[in-house]
mmCIF file of C-alpha atoms (C1' of nucleotides) in Angstrom:
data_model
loop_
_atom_site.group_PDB
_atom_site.id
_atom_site.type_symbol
_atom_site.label_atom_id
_atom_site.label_comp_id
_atom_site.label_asym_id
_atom_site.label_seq_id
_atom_site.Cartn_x
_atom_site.Cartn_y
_atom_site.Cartn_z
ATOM 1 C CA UNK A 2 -0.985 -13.101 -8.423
ATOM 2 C CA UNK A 3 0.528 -11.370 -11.326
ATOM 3 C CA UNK A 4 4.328 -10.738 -11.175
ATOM 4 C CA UNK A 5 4.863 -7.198 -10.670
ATOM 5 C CA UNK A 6 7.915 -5.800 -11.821
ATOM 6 C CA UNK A 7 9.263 -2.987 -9.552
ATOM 7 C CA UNK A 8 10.630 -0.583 -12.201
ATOM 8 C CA UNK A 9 8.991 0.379 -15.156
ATOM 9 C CA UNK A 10 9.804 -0.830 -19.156
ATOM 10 C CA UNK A 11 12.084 2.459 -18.839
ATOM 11 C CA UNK A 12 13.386 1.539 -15.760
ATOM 12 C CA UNK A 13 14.841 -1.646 -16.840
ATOM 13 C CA UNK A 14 16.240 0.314 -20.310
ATOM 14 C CA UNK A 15 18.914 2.051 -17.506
ATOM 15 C CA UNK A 16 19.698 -0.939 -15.798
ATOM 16 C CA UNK A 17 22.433 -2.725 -16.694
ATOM 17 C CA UNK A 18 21.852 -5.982 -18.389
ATOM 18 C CA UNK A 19 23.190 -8.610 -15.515
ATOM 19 C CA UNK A 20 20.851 -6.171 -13.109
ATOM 20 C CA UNK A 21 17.974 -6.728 -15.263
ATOM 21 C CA UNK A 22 18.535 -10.068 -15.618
ATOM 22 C CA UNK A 23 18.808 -10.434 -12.073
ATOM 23 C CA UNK A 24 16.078 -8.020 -11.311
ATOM 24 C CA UNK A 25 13.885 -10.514 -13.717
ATOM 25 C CA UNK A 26 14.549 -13.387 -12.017
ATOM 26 C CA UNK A 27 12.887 -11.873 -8.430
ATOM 27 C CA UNK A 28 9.458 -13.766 -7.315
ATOM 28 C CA UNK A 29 6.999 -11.431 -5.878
ATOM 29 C CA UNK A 30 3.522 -12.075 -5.070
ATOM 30 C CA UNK A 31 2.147 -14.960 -2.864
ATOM 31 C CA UNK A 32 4.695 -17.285 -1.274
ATOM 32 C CA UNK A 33 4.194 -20.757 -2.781
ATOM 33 C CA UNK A 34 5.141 -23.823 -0.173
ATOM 34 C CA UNK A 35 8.457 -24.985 -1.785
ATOM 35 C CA UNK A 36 9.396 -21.342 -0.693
ATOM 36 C CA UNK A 37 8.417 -21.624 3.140
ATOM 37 C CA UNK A 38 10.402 -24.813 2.981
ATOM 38 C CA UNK A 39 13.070 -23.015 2.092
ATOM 39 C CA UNK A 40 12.757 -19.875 4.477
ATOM 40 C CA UNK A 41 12.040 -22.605 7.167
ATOM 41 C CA UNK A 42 14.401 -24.625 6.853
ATOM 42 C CA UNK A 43 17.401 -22.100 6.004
ATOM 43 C CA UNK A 44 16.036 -20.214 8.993
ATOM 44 C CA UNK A 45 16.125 -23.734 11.192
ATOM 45 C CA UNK A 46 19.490 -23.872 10.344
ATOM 46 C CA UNK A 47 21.282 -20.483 10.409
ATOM 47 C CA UNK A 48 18.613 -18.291 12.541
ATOM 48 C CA UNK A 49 17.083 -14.967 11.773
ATOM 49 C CA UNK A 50 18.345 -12.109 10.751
ATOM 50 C CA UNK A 51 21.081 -10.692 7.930
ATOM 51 C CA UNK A 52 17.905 -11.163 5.489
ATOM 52 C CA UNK A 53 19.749 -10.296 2.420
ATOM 53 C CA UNK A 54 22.404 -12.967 2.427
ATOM 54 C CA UNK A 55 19.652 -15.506 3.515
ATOM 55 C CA UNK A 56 17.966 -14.059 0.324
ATOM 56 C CA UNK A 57 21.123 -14.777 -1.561
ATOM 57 C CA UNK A 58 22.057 -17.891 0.006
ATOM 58 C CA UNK A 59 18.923 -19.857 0.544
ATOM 59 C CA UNK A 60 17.868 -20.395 -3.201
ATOM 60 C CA UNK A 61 15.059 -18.203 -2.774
ATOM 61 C CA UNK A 62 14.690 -15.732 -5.565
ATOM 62 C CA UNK A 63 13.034 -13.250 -3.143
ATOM 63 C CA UNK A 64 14.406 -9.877 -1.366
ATOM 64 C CA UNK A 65 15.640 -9.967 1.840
ATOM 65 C CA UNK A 66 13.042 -7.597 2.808
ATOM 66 C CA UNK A 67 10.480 -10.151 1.601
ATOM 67 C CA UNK A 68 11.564 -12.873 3.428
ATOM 68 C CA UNK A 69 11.943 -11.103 6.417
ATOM 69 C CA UNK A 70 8.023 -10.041 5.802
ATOM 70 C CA UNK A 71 7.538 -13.722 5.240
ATOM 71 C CA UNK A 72 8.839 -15.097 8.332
ATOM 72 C CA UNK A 73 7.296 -12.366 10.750
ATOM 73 C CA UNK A 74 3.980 -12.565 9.445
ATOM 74 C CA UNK A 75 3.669 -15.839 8.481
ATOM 75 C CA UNK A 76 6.284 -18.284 9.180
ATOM 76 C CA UNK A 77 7.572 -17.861 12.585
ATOM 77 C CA UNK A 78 6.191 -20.778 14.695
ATOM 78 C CA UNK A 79 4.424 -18.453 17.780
ATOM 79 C CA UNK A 80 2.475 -16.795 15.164
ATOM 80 C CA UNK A 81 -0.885 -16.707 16.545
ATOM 81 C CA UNK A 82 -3.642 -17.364 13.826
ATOM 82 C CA UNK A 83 -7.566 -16.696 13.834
ATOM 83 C CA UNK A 84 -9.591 -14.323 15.213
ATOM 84 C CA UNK A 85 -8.597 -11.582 17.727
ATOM 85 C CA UNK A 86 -9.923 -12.598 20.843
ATOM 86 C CA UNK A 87 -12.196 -9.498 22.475
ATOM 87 C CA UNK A 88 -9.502 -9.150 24.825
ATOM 88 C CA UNK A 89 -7.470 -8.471 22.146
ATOM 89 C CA UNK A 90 -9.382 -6.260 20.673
ATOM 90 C CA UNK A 91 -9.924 -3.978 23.522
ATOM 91 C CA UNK A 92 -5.948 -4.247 24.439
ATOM 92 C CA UNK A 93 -5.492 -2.991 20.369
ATOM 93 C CA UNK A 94 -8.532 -0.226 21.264
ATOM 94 C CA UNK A 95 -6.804 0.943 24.391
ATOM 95 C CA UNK A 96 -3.138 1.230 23.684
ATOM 96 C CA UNK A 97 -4.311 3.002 20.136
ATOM 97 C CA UNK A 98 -5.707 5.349 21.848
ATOM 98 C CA UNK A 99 -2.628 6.024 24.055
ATOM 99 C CA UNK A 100 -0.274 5.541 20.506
ATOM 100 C CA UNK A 101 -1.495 5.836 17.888
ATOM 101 C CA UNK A 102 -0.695 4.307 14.778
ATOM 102 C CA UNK A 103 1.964 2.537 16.757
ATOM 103 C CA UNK A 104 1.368 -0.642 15.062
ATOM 104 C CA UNK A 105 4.830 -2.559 16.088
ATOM 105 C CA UNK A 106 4.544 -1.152 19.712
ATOM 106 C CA UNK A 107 0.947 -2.420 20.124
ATOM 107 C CA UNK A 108 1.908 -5.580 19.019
ATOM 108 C CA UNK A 109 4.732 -5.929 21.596
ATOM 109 C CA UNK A 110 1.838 -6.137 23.920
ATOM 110 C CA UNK A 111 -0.245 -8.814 21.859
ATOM 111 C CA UNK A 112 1.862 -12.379 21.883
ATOM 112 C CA UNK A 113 1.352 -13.816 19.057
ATOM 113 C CA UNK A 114 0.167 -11.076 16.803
ATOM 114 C CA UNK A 115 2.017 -8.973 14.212
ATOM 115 C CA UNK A 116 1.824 -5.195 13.585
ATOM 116 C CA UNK A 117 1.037 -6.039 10.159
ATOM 117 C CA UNK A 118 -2.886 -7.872 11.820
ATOM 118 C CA UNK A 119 -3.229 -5.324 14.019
ATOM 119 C CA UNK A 120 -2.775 -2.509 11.235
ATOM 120 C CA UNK A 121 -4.772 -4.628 8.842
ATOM 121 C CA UNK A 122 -7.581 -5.157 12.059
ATOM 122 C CA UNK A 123 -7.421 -1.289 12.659
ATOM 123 C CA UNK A 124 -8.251 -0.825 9.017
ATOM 124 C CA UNK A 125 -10.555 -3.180 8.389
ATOM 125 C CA UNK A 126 -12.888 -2.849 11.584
ATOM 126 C CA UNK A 127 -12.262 0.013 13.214
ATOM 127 C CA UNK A 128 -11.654 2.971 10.643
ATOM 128 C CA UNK A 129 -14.790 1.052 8.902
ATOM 129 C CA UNK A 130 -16.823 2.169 11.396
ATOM 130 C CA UNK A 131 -15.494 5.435 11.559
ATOM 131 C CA UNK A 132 -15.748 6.049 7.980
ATOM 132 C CA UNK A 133 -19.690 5.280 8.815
ATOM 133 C CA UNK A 134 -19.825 7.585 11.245
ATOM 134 C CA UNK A 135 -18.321 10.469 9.144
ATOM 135 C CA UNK A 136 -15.513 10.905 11.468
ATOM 136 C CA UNK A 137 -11.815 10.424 11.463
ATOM 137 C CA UNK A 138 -10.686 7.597 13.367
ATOM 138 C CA UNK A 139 -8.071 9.329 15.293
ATOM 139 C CA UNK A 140 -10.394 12.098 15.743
ATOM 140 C CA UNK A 141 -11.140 12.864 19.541
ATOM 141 C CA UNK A 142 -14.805 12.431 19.090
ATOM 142 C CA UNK A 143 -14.305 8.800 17.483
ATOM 143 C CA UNK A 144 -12.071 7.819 20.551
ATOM 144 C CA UNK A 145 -14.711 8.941 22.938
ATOM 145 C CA UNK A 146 -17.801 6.817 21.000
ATOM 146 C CA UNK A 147 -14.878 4.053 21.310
ATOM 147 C CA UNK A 148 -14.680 4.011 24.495
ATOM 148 C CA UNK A 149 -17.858 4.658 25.342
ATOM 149 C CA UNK A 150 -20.117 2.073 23.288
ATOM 150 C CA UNK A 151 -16.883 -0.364 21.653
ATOM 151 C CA UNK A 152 -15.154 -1.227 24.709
ATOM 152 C CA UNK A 153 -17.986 -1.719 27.366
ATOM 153 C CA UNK A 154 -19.499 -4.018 24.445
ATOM 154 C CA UNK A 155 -16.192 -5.852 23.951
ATOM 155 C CA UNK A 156 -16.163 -6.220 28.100
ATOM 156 C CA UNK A 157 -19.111 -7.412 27.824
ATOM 157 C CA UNK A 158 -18.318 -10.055 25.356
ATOM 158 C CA UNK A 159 -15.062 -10.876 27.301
ATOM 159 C CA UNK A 160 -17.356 -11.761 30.457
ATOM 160 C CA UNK A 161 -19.876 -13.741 28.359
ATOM 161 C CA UNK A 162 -17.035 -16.115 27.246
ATOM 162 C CA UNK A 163 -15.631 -16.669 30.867
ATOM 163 C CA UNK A 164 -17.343 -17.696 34.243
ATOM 164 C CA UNK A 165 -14.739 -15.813 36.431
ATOM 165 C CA UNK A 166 -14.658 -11.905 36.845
ATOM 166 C CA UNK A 167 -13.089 -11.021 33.616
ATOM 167 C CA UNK A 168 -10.854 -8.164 35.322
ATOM 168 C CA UNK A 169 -9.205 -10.956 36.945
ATOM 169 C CA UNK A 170 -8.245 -12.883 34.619
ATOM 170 C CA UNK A 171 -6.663 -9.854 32.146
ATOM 171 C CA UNK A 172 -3.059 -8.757 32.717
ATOM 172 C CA UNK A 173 -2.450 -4.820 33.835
ATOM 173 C CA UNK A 174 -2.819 -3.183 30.543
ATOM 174 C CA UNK A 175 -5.963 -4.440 30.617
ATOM 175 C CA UNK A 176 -7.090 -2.843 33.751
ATOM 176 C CA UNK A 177 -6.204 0.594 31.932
ATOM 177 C CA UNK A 178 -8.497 -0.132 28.878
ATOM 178 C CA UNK A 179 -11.116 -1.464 31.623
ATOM 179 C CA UNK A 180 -10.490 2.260 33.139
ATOM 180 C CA UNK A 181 -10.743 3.550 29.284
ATOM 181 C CA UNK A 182 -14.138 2.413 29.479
ATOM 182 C CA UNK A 183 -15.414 2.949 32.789
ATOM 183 C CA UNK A 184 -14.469 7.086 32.848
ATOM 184 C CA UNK A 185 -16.638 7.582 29.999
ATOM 185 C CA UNK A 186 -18.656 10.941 30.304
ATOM 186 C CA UNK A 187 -21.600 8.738 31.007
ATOM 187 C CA UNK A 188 -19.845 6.090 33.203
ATOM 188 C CA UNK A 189 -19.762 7.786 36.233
ATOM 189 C CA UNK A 190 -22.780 8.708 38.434
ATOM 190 C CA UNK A 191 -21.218 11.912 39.643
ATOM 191 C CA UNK A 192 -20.817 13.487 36.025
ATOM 192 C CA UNK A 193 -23.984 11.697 35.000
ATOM 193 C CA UNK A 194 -25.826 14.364 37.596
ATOM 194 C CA UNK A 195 -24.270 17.105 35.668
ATOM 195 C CA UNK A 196 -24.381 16.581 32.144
ATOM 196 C CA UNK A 197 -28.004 14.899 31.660
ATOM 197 C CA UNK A 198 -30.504 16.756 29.759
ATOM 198 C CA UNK A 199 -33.733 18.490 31.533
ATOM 199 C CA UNK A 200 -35.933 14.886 31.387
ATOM 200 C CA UNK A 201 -38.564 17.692 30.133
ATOM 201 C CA UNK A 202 -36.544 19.586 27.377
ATOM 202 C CA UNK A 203 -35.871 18.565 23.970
ATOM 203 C CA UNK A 204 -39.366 16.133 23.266
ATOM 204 C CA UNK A 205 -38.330 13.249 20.624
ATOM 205 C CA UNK A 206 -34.597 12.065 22.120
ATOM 206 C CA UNK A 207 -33.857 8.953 23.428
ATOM 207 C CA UNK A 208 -30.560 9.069 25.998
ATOM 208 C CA UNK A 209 -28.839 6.137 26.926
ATOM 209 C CA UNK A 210 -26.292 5.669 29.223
ATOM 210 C CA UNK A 211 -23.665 2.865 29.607
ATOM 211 C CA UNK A 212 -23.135 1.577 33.392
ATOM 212 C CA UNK A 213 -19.764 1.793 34.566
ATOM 213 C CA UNK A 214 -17.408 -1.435 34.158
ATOM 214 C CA UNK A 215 -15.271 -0.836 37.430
ATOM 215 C CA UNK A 216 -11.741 -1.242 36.420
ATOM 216 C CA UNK A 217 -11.094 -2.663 39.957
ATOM 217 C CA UNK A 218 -12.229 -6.465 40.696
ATOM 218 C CA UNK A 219 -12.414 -5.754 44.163
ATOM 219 C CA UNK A 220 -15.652 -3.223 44.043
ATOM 220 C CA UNK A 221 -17.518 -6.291 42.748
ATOM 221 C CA UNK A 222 -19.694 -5.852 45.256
ATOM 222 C CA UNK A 223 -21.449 -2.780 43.729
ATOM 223 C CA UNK A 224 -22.650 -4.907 40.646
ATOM 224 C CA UNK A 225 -20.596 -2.029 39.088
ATOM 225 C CA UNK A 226 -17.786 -4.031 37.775
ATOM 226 C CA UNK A 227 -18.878 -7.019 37.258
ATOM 227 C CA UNK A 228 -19.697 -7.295 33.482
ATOM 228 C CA UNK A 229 -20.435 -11.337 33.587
ATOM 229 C CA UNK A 230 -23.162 -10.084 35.941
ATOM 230 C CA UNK A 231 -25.028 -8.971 33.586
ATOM 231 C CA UNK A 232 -28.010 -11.080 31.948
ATOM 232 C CA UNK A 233 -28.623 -11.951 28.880
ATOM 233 C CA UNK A 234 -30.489 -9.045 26.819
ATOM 234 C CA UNK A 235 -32.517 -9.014 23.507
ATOM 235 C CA UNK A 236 -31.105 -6.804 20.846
ATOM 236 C CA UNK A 237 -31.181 -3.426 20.398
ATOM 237 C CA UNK A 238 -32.914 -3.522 17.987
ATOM 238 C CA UNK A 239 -35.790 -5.430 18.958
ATOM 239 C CA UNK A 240 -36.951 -1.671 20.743
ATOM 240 C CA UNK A 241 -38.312 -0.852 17.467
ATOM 241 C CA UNK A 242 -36.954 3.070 17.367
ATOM 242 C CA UNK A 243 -38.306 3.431 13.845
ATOM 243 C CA UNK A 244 -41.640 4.076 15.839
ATOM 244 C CA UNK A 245 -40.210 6.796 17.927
ATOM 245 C CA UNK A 246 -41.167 10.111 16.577
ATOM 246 C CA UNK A 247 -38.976 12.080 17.210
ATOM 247 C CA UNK A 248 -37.213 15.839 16.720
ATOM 248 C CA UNK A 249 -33.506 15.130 17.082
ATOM 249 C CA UNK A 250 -33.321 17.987 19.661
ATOM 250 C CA UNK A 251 -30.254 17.299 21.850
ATOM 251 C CA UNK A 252 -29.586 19.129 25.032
ATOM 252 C CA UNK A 253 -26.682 18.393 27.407
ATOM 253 C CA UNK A 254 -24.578 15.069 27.055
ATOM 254 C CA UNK A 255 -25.544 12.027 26.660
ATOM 255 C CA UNK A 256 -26.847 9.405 23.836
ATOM 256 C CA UNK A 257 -29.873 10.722 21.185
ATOM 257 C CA UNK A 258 -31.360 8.595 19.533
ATOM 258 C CA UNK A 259 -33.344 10.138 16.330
ATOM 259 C CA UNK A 260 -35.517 8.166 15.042
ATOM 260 C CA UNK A 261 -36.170 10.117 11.923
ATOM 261 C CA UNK A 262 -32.912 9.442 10.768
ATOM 262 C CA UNK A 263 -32.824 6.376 12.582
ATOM 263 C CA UNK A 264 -29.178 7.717 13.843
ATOM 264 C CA UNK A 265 -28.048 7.999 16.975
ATOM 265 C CA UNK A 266 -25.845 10.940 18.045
ATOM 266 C CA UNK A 267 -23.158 11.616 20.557
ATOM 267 C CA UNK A 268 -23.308 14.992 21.782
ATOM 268 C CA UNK A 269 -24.670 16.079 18.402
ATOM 269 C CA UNK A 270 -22.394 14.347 16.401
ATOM 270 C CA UNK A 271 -23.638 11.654 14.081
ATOM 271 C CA UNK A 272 -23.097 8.494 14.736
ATOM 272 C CA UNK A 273 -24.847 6.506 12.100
ATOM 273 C CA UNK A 274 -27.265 3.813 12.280
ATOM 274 C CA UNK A 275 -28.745 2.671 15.428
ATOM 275 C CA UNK A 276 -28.842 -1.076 14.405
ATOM 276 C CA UNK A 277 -24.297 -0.667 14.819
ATOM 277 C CA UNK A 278 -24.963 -0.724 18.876
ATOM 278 C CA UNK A 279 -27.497 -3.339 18.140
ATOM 279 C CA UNK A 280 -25.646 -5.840 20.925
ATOM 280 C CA UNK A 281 -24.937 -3.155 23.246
ATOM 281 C CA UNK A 282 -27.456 -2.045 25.156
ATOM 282 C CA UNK A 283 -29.583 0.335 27.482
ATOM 283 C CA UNK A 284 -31.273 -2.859 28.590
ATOM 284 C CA UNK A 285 -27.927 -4.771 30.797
ATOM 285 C CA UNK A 286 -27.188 -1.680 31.993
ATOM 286 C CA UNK A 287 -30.906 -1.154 33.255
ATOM 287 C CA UNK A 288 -30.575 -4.346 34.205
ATOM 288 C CA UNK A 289 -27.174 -4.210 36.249
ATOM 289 C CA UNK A 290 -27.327 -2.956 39.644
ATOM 290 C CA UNK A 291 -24.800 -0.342 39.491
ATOM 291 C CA UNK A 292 -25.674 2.984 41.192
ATOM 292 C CA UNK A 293 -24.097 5.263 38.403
ATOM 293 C CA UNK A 294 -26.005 3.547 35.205
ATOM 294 C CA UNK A 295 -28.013 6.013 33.885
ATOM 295 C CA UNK A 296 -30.563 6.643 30.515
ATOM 296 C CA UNK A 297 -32.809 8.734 28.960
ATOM 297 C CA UNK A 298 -35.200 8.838 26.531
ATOM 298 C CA UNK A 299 -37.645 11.493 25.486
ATOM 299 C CA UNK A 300 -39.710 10.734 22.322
ATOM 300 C CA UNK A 301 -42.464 12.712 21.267
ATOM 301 C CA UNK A 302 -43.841 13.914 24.382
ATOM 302 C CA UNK A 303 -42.578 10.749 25.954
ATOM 303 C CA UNK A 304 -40.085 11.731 28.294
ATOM 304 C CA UNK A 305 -38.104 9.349 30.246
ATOM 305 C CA UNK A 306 -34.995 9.449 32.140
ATOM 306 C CA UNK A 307 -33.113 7.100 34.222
ATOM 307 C CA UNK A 308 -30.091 7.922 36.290
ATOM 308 C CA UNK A 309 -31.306 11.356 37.715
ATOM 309 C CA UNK A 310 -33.795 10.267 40.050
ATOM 310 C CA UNK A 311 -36.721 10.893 37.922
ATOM 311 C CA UNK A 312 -38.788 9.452 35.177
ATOM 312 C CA UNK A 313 -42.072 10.395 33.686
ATOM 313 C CA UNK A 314 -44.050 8.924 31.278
ATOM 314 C CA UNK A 315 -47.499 10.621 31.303
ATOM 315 C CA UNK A 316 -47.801 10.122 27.760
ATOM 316 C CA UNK A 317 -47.725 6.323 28.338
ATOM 317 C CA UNK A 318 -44.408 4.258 27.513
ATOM 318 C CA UNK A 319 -42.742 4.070 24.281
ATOM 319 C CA UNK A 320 -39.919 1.363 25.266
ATOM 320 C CA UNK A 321 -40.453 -1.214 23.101
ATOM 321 C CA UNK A 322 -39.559 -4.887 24.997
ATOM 322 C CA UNK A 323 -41.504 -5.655 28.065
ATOM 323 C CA UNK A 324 -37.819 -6.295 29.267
ATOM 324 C CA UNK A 325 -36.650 -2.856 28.863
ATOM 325 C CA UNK A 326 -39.604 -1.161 30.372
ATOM 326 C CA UNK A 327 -39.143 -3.295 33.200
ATOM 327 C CA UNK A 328 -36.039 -3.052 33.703
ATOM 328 C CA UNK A 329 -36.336 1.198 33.280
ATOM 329 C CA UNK A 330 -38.777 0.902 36.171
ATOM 330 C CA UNK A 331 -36.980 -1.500 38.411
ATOM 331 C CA UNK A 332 -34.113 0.863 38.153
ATOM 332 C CA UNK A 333 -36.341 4.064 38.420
ATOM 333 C CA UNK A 334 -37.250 2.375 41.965
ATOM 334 C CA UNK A 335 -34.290 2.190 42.953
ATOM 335 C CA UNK A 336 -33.473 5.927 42.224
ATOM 336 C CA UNK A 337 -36.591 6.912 43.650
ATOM 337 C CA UNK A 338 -38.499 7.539 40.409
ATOM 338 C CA UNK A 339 -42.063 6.259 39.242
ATOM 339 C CA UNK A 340 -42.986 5.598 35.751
ATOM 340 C "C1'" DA B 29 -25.139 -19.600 -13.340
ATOM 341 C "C1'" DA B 30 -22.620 -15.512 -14.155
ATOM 342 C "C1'" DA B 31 -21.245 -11.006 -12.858
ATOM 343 C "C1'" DT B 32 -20.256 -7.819 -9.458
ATOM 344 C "C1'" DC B 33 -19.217 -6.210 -4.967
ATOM 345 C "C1'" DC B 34 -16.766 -6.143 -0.842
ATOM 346 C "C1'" DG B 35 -14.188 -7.592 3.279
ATOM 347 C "C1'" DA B 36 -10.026 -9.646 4.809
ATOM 348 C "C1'" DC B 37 -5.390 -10.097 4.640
ATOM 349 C "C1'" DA B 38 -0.864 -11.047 2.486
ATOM 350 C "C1'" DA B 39 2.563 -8.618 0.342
ATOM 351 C "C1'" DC B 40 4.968 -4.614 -1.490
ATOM 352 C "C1'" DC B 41 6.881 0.110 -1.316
ATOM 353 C "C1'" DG B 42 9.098 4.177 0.434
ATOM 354 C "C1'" DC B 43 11.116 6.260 4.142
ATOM 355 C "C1'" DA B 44 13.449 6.388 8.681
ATOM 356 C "C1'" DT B 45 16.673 4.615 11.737
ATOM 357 C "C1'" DC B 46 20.512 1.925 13.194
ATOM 358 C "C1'" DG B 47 25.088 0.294 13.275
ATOM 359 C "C1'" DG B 48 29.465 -0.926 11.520
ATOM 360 C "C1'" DA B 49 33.404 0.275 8.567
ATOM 361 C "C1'" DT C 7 32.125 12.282 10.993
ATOM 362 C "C1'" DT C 8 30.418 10.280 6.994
ATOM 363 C "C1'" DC C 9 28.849 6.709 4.171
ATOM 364 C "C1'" DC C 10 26.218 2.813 3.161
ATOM 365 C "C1'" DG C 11 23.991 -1.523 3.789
ATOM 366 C "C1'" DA C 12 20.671 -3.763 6.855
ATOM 367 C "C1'" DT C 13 16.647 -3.573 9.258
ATOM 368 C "C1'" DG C 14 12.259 -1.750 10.981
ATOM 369 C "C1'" DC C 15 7.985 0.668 10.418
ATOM 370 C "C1'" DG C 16 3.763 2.437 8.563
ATOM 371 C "C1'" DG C 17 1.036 3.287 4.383
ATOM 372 C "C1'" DT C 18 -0.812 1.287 0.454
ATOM 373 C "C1'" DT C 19 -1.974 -2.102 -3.014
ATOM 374 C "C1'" DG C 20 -3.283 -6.555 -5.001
ATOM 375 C "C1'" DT C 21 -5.527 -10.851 -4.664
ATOM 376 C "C1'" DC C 22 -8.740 -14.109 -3.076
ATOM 377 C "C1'" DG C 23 -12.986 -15.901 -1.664
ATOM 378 C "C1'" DG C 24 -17.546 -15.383 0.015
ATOM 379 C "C1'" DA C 25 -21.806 -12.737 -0.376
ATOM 380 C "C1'" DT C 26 -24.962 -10.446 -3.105
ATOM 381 C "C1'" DT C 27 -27.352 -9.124 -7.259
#
DNA sequence: AAATCCGACAACCGCATCGGA
DNA sequence: TTCCGATGCGGTTGTCGGATT
């Protein structure tokens, strides 16, 4: 890394000649290891804190701001390194969206983790996304498609990796990001019944709807909340939307997918390609036996919906895995509908 | 094989706040 | 009460390494 100066060549004309001298003689950049010997070992000895006289005192020809940096981000032995665990990343998801960019306050609640990872995570992954969708990330609309495709696919993941009911096994704050996801629009059964579009309106739009994930691990019983309940699925994408002809029309709430842009859209809002919700899927949540799981899909004169208690398909099926069309009847069965 | 692009992350900077003199 | 140094926080930048062209 190149050594930066932090003043300018006119700068360093005003300072006085011991300051420049001294001001010359300040490493920035990367940390080499003689240095975290140093931090380490003058930190072993004295403790944290009062960061500019360990600056002064230790040998190190760094700021006291840097080594402070240093040691929290780095150094400091209950640093937790690697990747952030899906439980993680849903605790980061959930108290964001109750904070903000609160990035030291968030990381109070992640052991291990510094605000600087989380910040860096929140940039890196999350506004990403966002900036693919054309939306702010701290927009209202972006929080919504968070919680409503992000976390369910992150609970998902979190029961994958774990043979006991994942609710169980997370501390509290998890339970409210659990919640996060569950009240999504399209998460409960009740608000499903009034906000899903006419199965016969709008020809060409596919609807999906994400079961619930019952915050509580004692409603198991449903098959609502139990996310390592649900099977293994094929990918999104296998269901071949480029096929799907259709208009984009969107009525009501709900998931459209149009295929001629090959975008899917929130309530009319954009929300880029279809191939991002890829491992999420209509499929598990077909699949699941939860009561208030719900999807739609109207392509072309092929009009399906799940959820409502009714499904027709006169025009023949366009679902495009044997899996998912069985799955859309099973559940149309059990809702009273016939394909 | 070289050049370029891009994601990840360490580190820096400016500002705000705190606390002691 | 005011001043000033120390510390904390969030935004931004720079660098590195892997992927892609």
């Amino acid at each position: 890394m190149s050594q930066r100066r932090a003043a300018g060549p006119m700068g360093a004309m005003t300072m006085s000649k011991q300051e420049a001298a001294e001001e010359m003689e300040l490493r920035r950049g990367p940390w080499t290891l003689e240095e975290d010997n140093l931090l380490m070992n003058y930190i072993a000895c004295h403790g944290e804190g009062r960061w500019n006289l360990l600056a002064r005192c230790s040998g190190l020809k760094r700021t006291g701001k840097s080594c402070r940096l240093r040691w929290l981000n780095y150094l400091k032995p209950d640093i937790k390194r690697g990747n952030l665990t899906p439980e993680e990343q849903l605790l980061i998801l959930e108290l964001h969206s109750k904070w903000g960019n609160r990035w030291s306050r968030i990381a109070q609640h992640l052991p291990g983790r510094t605000d600087n990872e989380i910040k860096n995570y929140w940039r890196t992954r999350v506004q990403k996304q966002a900036r693919q969708l054309k939306v702010d990330a701290n927009s209202t609309v972006f929080r919504d498609a968070v919680r409503c495709y992000w976390m369910p696919r992150l609970l998902e993941k979190m029961a994958s990796t774990t043979v006991h009911h994942a609710a169980e096994l997370l501390p509290p704050l998890h339970h409210g990001a659990m919640a996060a996801a569950s009240s999504s629009p399209f998460n409960s059964h009740q608000q499903y019944e009034t906000c899903v579009p006419s199965a016969t309106g709008g020809a060409g739009n596919v609807y999906s709807h994400y079961g619930p994930v019952d915050p509580s691990p004692s409603t198991s019983t449903s098959g609502c909340s139990t996310a390592a309940a649900l099977p293994p699925v094929p990918c999104f994408s296998e269901l071949r939307w480029d096929q799907l002809e259709s208009s984009g029309e969107l009525d009501g709430t709900g998931v459209l997918f149009d295929s001629a842009l090959g975008n899917l859209n929130l309530d009319g809002l954009d929300l880029g390609p279809a191939e991002y919700y890829s491992d999420s899927t209509l499929l598990d949540y077909l699949n699941s036996s939860c009561t208030g799981s719900a999807m739609m899909m109207m392509s072309g004169g092929y009009n399906y919906s799940c959820g409502g208690g009714a499904m027709d398909g006169d025009h023949g099926s366009t679902w495009r895995t044997d899996e998912l069309c069985q799955a859309a009847a099973r559940k149309l069965g059990e809702w009273g509908g016939g394909i």
